[in-house]
Amino acid sequence: AIPRVLIGPDVWGRGVEMPVVGLGTGTSAWGDDAQVAAVVEAWLRLGGRSIDTALEYRNLRGVGTGLASALSRGSLSRSDIFVTSKIPVRAMGYGTTREATEQLLKELGLPYVDLLLVHWPGASSKSDNEETPGCVLADGSWAACRLETWAALEEAFVEGRARAIGVSNFEPQHLEELLQHQVTHFPRVNQIE
């Protein structure tokens, strides 16, 4: 079995354990949804239990199809599989993050993800071609976006739409910003690319 690490309690106080090895789906080389589904199914058949995806990868339907197929065989339950997904830069802001969360859950065909992350703290070399969200201030500051986005993730956590919440590619000053604003739930993970 793949070892797991405790990343914190869920909203009901139960421990959330994340497998230390996972399948990253952030490559366009896989092709269409059928190929993505086949890779996910093969990963789970080989004993993998963690899958990392994101709206930006444009493969959520394929991941969801692979998960549904593996679960339909009856040898795995939803609680056996750890699914991570991410909110893209273009969806930062309170309302757009809430919408993106619903979209990714719908495309995955899941009632919840195990870990929901903010993909980037703002514009980056990976996302400079993205549409700038409305929460970016006139001076170019992304602080309001990060805080609004985090508030929406906290709600997803409290509602049980995400068992744990975190960030991705945040630098120390971005994490300090959350601390200074006394968020209710601090990020459990900072996934670094």
PDB file of C-alpha atoms in Angstrom:
ATOM      1  CA  ALA A   1       0.000   0.000   0.000  1.00  0.00           C
ATOM      2  CA  ILE A   2       1.131   3.558  -0.692  1.00  0.00           C
ATOM      3  CA  PRO A   3       1.913   5.431   2.552  1.00  0.00           C
ATOM      4  CA  ARG A   4      -0.301   8.378   3.493  1.00  0.00           C
ATOM      5  CA  VAL A   5       0.402  11.598   5.364  1.00  0.00           C
ATOM      6  CA  LEU A   6      -2.079  13.345   7.653  1.00  0.00           C
ATOM      7  CA  ILE A   7      -2.870  16.842   6.325  1.00  0.00           C
ATOM      8  CA  GLY A   8      -5.441  17.782   8.944  1.00  0.00           C
ATOM      9  CA  PRO A   9      -8.995  17.220  10.070  1.00  0.00           C
ATOM     10  CA  ASP A  10     -11.984  17.666   7.801  1.00  0.00           C
ATOM     11  CA  VAL A  11     -14.923  19.834   8.844  1.00  0.00           C
ATOM     12  CA  TRP A  12     -16.273  16.915  10.915  1.00  0.00           C
ATOM     13  CA  GLY A  13     -12.952  16.471  12.753  1.00  0.00           C
ATOM     14  CA  ARG A  14     -11.912  13.276  10.956  1.00  0.00           C
ATOM     15  CA  GLY A  15      -8.327  12.977   9.797  1.00  0.00           C
ATOM     16  CA  VAL A  16      -7.648  13.619   6.107  1.00  0.00           C
ATOM     17  CA  GLU A  17      -4.815  11.422   4.894  1.00  0.00           C
ATOM     18  CA  MET A  18      -3.194  12.067   1.521  1.00  0.00           C
ATOM     19  CA  PRO A  19      -1.221   9.360  -0.303  1.00  0.00           C
ATOM     20  CA  VAL A  20       2.426  10.405  -0.738  1.00  0.00           C
ATOM     21  CA  VAL A  21       2.454   9.291  -4.395  1.00  0.00           C
ATOM     22  CA  GLY A  22      -0.132  10.437  -6.901  1.00  0.00           C
ATOM     23  CA  LEU A  23      -0.973  10.624 -10.584  1.00  0.00           C
ATOM     24  CA  GLY A  24      -0.581  14.127 -11.994  1.00  0.00           C
ATOM     25  CA  THR A  25      -2.885  14.698 -14.947  1.00  0.00           C
ATOM     26  CA  GLY A  26      -1.474  18.050 -16.050  1.00  0.00           C
ATOM     27  CA  THR A  27      -0.239  17.040 -19.455  1.00  0.00           C
ATOM     28  CA  SER A  28      -1.862  17.532 -22.822  1.00  0.00           C
ATOM     29  CA  ALA A  29       0.028  14.577 -24.270  1.00  0.00           C
ATOM     30  CA  TRP A  30      -2.699  12.172 -23.155  1.00  0.00           C
ATOM     31  CA  GLY A  31      -5.137  13.330 -25.775  1.00  0.00           C
ATOM     32  CA  ASP A  32      -8.891  13.045 -25.467  1.00  0.00           C
ATOM     33  CA  ASP A  33     -11.130  12.184 -22.514  1.00  0.00           C
ATOM     34  CA  ALA A  34     -11.171   8.470 -23.401  1.00  0.00           C
ATOM     35  CA  GLN A  35      -7.382   8.290 -23.163  1.00  0.00           C
ATOM     36  CA  VAL A  36      -7.371  10.231 -19.889  1.00  0.00           C
ATOM     37  CA  ALA A  37     -10.030   7.861 -18.492  1.00  0.00           C
ATOM     38  CA  ALA A  38      -7.942   4.838 -19.520  1.00  0.00           C
ATOM     39  CA  VAL A  39      -4.847   6.230 -17.771  1.00  0.00           C
ATOM     40  CA  VAL A  40      -6.828   6.959 -14.579  1.00  0.00           C
ATOM     41  CA  GLU A  41      -8.342   3.451 -14.620  1.00  0.00           C
ATOM     42  CA  ALA A  42      -4.916   1.866 -15.157  1.00  0.00           C
ATOM     43  CA  TRP A  43      -3.433   3.942 -12.303  1.00  0.00           C
ATOM     44  CA  LEU A  44      -6.143   2.782  -9.913  1.00  0.00           C
ATOM     45  CA  ARG A  45      -5.890  -0.840 -11.102  1.00  0.00           C
ATOM     46  CA  LEU A  46      -2.127  -0.739 -10.394  1.00  0.00           C
ATOM     47  CA  GLY A  47      -2.744   0.415  -6.814  1.00  0.00           C
ATOM     48  CA  GLY A  48      -2.520   4.181  -7.165  1.00  0.00           C
ATOM     49  CA  ARG A  49      -4.978   6.032  -4.959  1.00  0.00           C
ATOM     50  CA  SER A  50      -4.259   9.751  -5.503  1.00  0.00           C
ATOM     51  CA  ILE A  51      -5.155  11.773  -8.593  1.00  0.00           C
ATOM     52  CA  ASP A  52      -4.258  15.427  -9.136  1.00  0.00           C
ATOM     53  CA  THR A  53      -6.199  17.442 -11.691  1.00  0.00           C
ATOM     54  CA  ALA A  54      -7.346  21.009 -12.320  1.00  0.00           C
ATOM     55  CA  LEU A  55      -9.736  23.031 -14.427  1.00  0.00           C
ATOM     56  CA  GLU A  56      -6.713  24.338 -16.343  1.00  0.00           C
ATOM     57  CA  TYR A  57      -5.809  20.835 -17.493  1.00  0.00           C
ATOM     58  CA  ARG A  58      -9.103  20.574 -19.412  1.00  0.00           C
ATOM     59  CA  ASN A  59      -9.410  16.869 -18.654  1.00  0.00           C
ATOM     60  CA  LEU A  60     -11.809  16.710 -15.701  1.00  0.00           C
ATOM     61  CA  ARG A  61     -14.445  14.783 -17.653  1.00  0.00           C
ATOM     62  CA  GLY A  62     -11.897  12.141 -18.615  1.00  0.00           C
ATOM     63  CA  VAL A  63     -10.660  11.897 -15.025  1.00  0.00           C
ATOM     64  CA  GLY A  64     -14.273  11.629 -13.828  1.00  0.00           C
ATOM     65  CA  THR A  65     -15.055   8.914 -16.385  1.00  0.00           C
ATOM     66  CA  GLY A  66     -12.010   6.924 -15.276  1.00  0.00           C
ATOM     67  CA  LEU A  67     -12.974   7.290 -11.621  1.00  0.00           C
ATOM     68  CA  ALA A  68     -16.589   6.270 -12.292  1.00  0.00           C
ATOM     69  CA  SER A  69     -15.482   3.226 -14.262  1.00  0.00           C
ATOM     70  CA  ALA A  70     -13.070   2.100 -11.536  1.00  0.00           C
ATOM     71  CA  LEU A  71     -15.660   2.660  -8.813  1.00  0.00           C
ATOM     72  CA  SER A  72     -18.343   0.778 -10.745  1.00  0.00           C
ATOM     73  CA  ARG A  73     -16.262  -2.401 -10.553  1.00  0.00           C
ATOM     74  CA  GLY A  74     -16.945  -2.500  -6.805  1.00  0.00           C
ATOM     75  CA  SER A  75     -13.423  -3.194  -5.564  1.00  0.00           C
ATOM     76  CA  LEU A  76     -12.885   0.469  -4.618  1.00  0.00           C
ATOM     77  CA  SER A  77     -15.070   2.985  -2.837  1.00  0.00           C
ATOM     78  CA  ARG A  78     -14.908   6.773  -3.184  1.00  0.00           C
ATOM     79  CA  SER A  79     -13.173   7.007   0.211  1.00  0.00           C
ATOM     80  CA  ASP A  80     -10.288   4.871  -1.122  1.00  0.00           C
ATOM     81  CA  ILE A  81      -9.354   7.513  -3.701  1.00  0.00           C
ATOM     82  CA  PHE A  82      -7.840  10.924  -2.954  1.00  0.00           C
ATOM     83  CA  VAL A  83      -8.744  13.560  -5.555  1.00  0.00           C
ATOM     84  CA  THR A  84      -7.022  16.958  -5.677  1.00  0.00           C
ATOM     85  CA  SER A  85      -8.232  19.755  -7.915  1.00  0.00           C
ATOM     86  CA  LYS A  86      -7.379  23.419  -8.329  1.00  0.00           C
ATOM     87  CA  ILE A  87      -9.024  26.793  -8.912  1.00  0.00           C
ATOM     88  CA  PRO A  88      -7.333  28.577 -11.850  1.00  0.00           C
ATOM     89  CA  VAL A  89      -6.105  32.179 -11.846  1.00  0.00           C
ATOM     90  CA  ARG A  90      -8.884  33.207 -14.245  1.00  0.00           C
ATOM     91  CA  ALA A  91     -11.486  32.071 -11.680  1.00  0.00           C
ATOM     92  CA  MET A  92     -10.024  33.900  -8.691  1.00  0.00           C
ATOM     93  CA  GLY A  93     -12.484  36.019  -6.708  1.00  0.00           C
ATOM     94  CA  TYR A  94     -15.310  34.953  -4.434  1.00  0.00           C
ATOM     95  CA  GLY A  95     -18.159  34.365  -6.880  1.00  0.00           C
ATOM     96  CA  THR A  96     -16.049  32.957  -9.701  1.00  0.00           C
ATOM     97  CA  THR A  97     -14.302  30.565  -7.304  1.00  0.00           C
ATOM     98  CA  ARG A  98     -17.676  29.296  -6.082  1.00  0.00           C
ATOM     99  CA  GLU A  99     -18.734  28.768  -9.722  1.00  0.00           C
ATOM    100  CA  ALA A 100     -15.439  27.066 -10.602  1.00  0.00           C
ATOM    101  CA  THR A 101     -15.791  24.729  -7.619  1.00  0.00           C
ATOM    102  CA  GLU A 102     -19.238  23.659  -8.803  1.00  0.00           C
ATOM    103  CA  GLN A 103     -17.967  23.260 -12.366  1.00  0.00           C
ATOM    104  CA  LEU A 104     -15.056  21.037 -11.413  1.00  0.00           C
ATOM    105  CA  LEU A 105     -17.234  18.859  -9.165  1.00  0.00           C
ATOM    106  CA  LYS A 106     -19.801  18.502 -11.957  1.00  0.00           C
ATOM    107  CA  GLU A 107     -17.174  17.615 -14.566  1.00  0.00           C
ATOM    108  CA  LEU A 108     -15.561  15.102 -12.203  1.00  0.00           C
ATOM    109  CA  GLY A 109     -18.968  13.664 -11.320  1.00  0.00           C
ATOM    110  CA  LEU A 110     -18.145  13.889  -7.616  1.00  0.00           C
ATOM    111  CA  PRO A 111     -19.935  15.423  -4.627  1.00  0.00           C
ATOM    112  CA  TYR A 112     -16.592  16.513  -3.128  1.00  0.00           C
ATOM    113  CA  VAL A 113     -12.845  16.574  -3.700  1.00  0.00           C
ATOM    114  CA  ASP A 114     -10.395  15.590  -1.011  1.00  0.00           C
ATOM    115  CA  LEU A 115      -8.163  18.615  -1.516  1.00  0.00           C
ATOM    116  CA  LEU A 116      -9.077  21.882  -3.240  1.00  0.00           C
ATOM    117  CA  LEU A 117      -6.245  24.291  -4.000  1.00  0.00           C
ATOM    118  CA  VAL A 118      -5.792  27.818  -5.314  1.00  0.00           C
ATOM    119  CA  HIS A 119      -3.582  27.008  -8.332  1.00  0.00           C
ATOM    120  CA  TRP A 120      -1.429  30.177  -8.334  1.00  0.00           C
ATOM    121  CA  PRO A 121      -1.279  33.280  -6.103  1.00  0.00           C
ATOM    122  CA  GLY A 122      -1.845  35.517  -9.141  1.00  0.00           C
ATOM    123  CA  ALA A 123      -0.406  36.077 -12.599  1.00  0.00           C
ATOM    124  CA  SER A 124       2.694  34.016 -13.272  1.00  0.00           C
ATOM    125  CA  SER A 125       4.782  32.841 -16.158  1.00  0.00           C
ATOM    126  CA  LYS A 126       2.370  29.892 -16.396  1.00  0.00           C
ATOM    127  CA  SER A 127      -0.735  32.037 -16.515  1.00  0.00           C
ATOM    128  CA  ASP A 128       0.210  35.424 -17.977  1.00  0.00           C
ATOM    129  CA  ASN A 129      -2.012  34.730 -20.959  1.00  0.00           C
ATOM    130  CA  GLU A 130      -5.024  34.262 -18.676  1.00  0.00           C
ATOM    131  CA  GLU A 131      -7.887  36.698 -18.494  1.00  0.00           C
ATOM    132  CA  THR A 132      -7.343  38.981 -15.483  1.00  0.00           C
ATOM    133  CA  PRO A 133     -10.082  38.478 -12.880  1.00  0.00           C
ATOM    134  CA  GLY A 134     -12.179  41.464 -11.787  1.00  0.00           C
ATOM    135  CA  CYS A 135     -10.841  41.281  -8.244  1.00  0.00           C
ATOM    136  CA  VAL A 136      -7.392  42.539  -9.317  1.00  0.00           C
ATOM    137  CA  LEU A 137      -7.051  46.111  -8.102  1.00  0.00           C
ATOM    138  CA  ALA A 138      -6.225  49.039 -10.390  1.00  0.00           C
ATOM    139  CA  ASP A 139      -2.650  49.059  -9.072  1.00  0.00           C
ATOM    140  CA  GLY A 140      -2.224  45.422 -10.148  1.00  0.00           C
ATOM    141  CA  SER A 141      -2.494  44.000  -6.631  1.00  0.00           C
ATOM    142  CA  TRP A 142      -3.767  40.430  -6.350  1.00  0.00           C
ATOM    143  CA  ALA A 143      -4.229  40.536  -2.545  1.00  0.00           C
ATOM    144  CA  ALA A 144      -8.009  41.031  -2.732  1.00  0.00           C
ATOM    145  CA  CYS A 145      -8.267  38.139  -5.214  1.00  0.00           C
ATOM    146  CA  ARG A 146      -6.367  35.806  -2.925  1.00  0.00           C
ATOM    147  CA  LEU A 147      -8.510  36.718   0.082  1.00  0.00           C
ATOM    148  CA  GLU A 148     -11.824  36.456  -1.803  1.00  0.00           C
ATOM    149  CA  THR A 149     -10.752  33.153  -3.329  1.00  0.00           C
ATOM    150  CA  TRP A 150      -9.701  31.814   0.047  1.00  0.00           C
ATOM    151  CA  ALA A 151     -13.071  32.811   1.570  1.00  0.00           C
ATOM    152  CA  ALA A 152     -14.823  30.776  -1.144  1.00  0.00           C
ATOM    153  CA  LEU A 153     -12.545  27.782  -0.459  1.00  0.00           C
ATOM    154  CA  GLU A 154     -13.306  28.029   3.256  1.00  0.00           C
ATOM    155  CA  GLU A 155     -17.023  27.843   2.411  1.00  0.00           C
ATOM    156  CA  ALA A 156     -16.462  24.798   0.190  1.00  0.00           C
ATOM    157  CA  PHE A 157     -14.644  23.183   3.116  1.00  0.00           C
ATOM    158  CA  VAL A 158     -17.401  23.974   5.628  1.00  0.00           C
ATOM    159  CA  GLU A 159     -20.037  22.709   3.172  1.00  0.00           C
ATOM    160  CA  GLY A 160     -18.177  19.406   2.680  1.00  0.00           C
ATOM    161  CA  ARG A 161     -17.415  20.129  -1.004  1.00  0.00           C
ATOM    162  CA  ALA A 162     -13.691  19.846  -0.140  1.00  0.00           C
ATOM    163  CA  ARG A 163     -12.353  17.690   2.686  1.00  0.00           C
ATOM    164  CA  ALA A 164      -9.242  19.882   2.932  1.00  0.00           C
ATOM    165  CA  ILE A 165      -8.172  23.170   1.347  1.00  0.00           C
ATOM    166  CA  GLY A 166      -4.807  24.581   0.436  1.00  0.00           C
ATOM    167  CA  VAL A 167      -2.754  26.552  -2.014  1.00  0.00           C
ATOM    168  CA  SER A 168      -0.296  25.881  -4.803  1.00  0.00           C
ATOM    169  CA  ASN A 169       2.833  27.827  -5.692  1.00  0.00           C
ATOM    170  CA  PHE A 170       2.326  30.390  -2.907  1.00  0.00           C
ATOM    171  CA  GLU A 171       5.388  32.171  -1.566  1.00  0.00           C
ATOM    172  CA  PRO A 172       5.883  33.028   2.135  1.00  0.00           C
ATOM    173  CA  GLN A 173       4.447  36.543   1.735  1.00  0.00           C
ATOM    174  CA  HIS A 174       1.217  35.125   0.286  1.00  0.00           C
ATOM    175  CA  LEU A 175       0.793  32.796   3.259  1.00  0.00           C
ATOM    176  CA  GLU A 176       1.593  35.630   5.680  1.00  0.00           C
ATOM    177  CA  GLU A 177      -1.132  37.679   3.992  1.00  0.00           C
ATOM    178  CA  LEU A 178      -3.691  34.991   4.897  1.00  0.00           C
ATOM    179  CA  LEU A 179      -2.416  34.927   8.483  1.00  0.00           C
ATOM    180  CA  GLN A 180      -2.666  38.706   8.772  1.00  0.00           C
ATOM    181  CA  HIS A 181      -6.305  38.580   7.711  1.00  0.00           C
ATOM    182  CA  GLN A 182      -7.031  35.915  10.328  1.00  0.00           C
ATOM    183  CA  VAL A 183      -8.619  33.391   8.028  1.00  0.00           C
ATOM    184  CA  THR A 184     -10.715  30.759   9.757  1.00  0.00           C
ATOM    185  CA  HIS A 185      -8.965  27.771   8.162  1.00  0.00           C
ATOM    186  CA  PHE A 186      -5.296  28.031   7.246  1.00  0.00           C
ATOM    187  CA  PRO A 187      -4.073  26.133   4.132  1.00  0.00           C
ATOM    188  CA  ARG A 188      -3.253  22.492   4.888  1.00  0.00           C
ATOM    189  CA  VAL A 189      -1.007  22.134   1.849  1.00  0.00           C
ATOM    190  CA  ASN A 190       1.186  24.371  -0.320  1.00  0.00           C
ATOM    191  CA  GLN A 191       1.784  22.266  -3.419  1.00  0.00           C
ATOM    192  CA  ILE A 192       4.850  23.542  -5.254  1.00  0.00           C
ATOM    193  CA  GLU A 193       5.316  22.942  -8.965  1.00  0.00           C
TER     194      GLU A 193
END
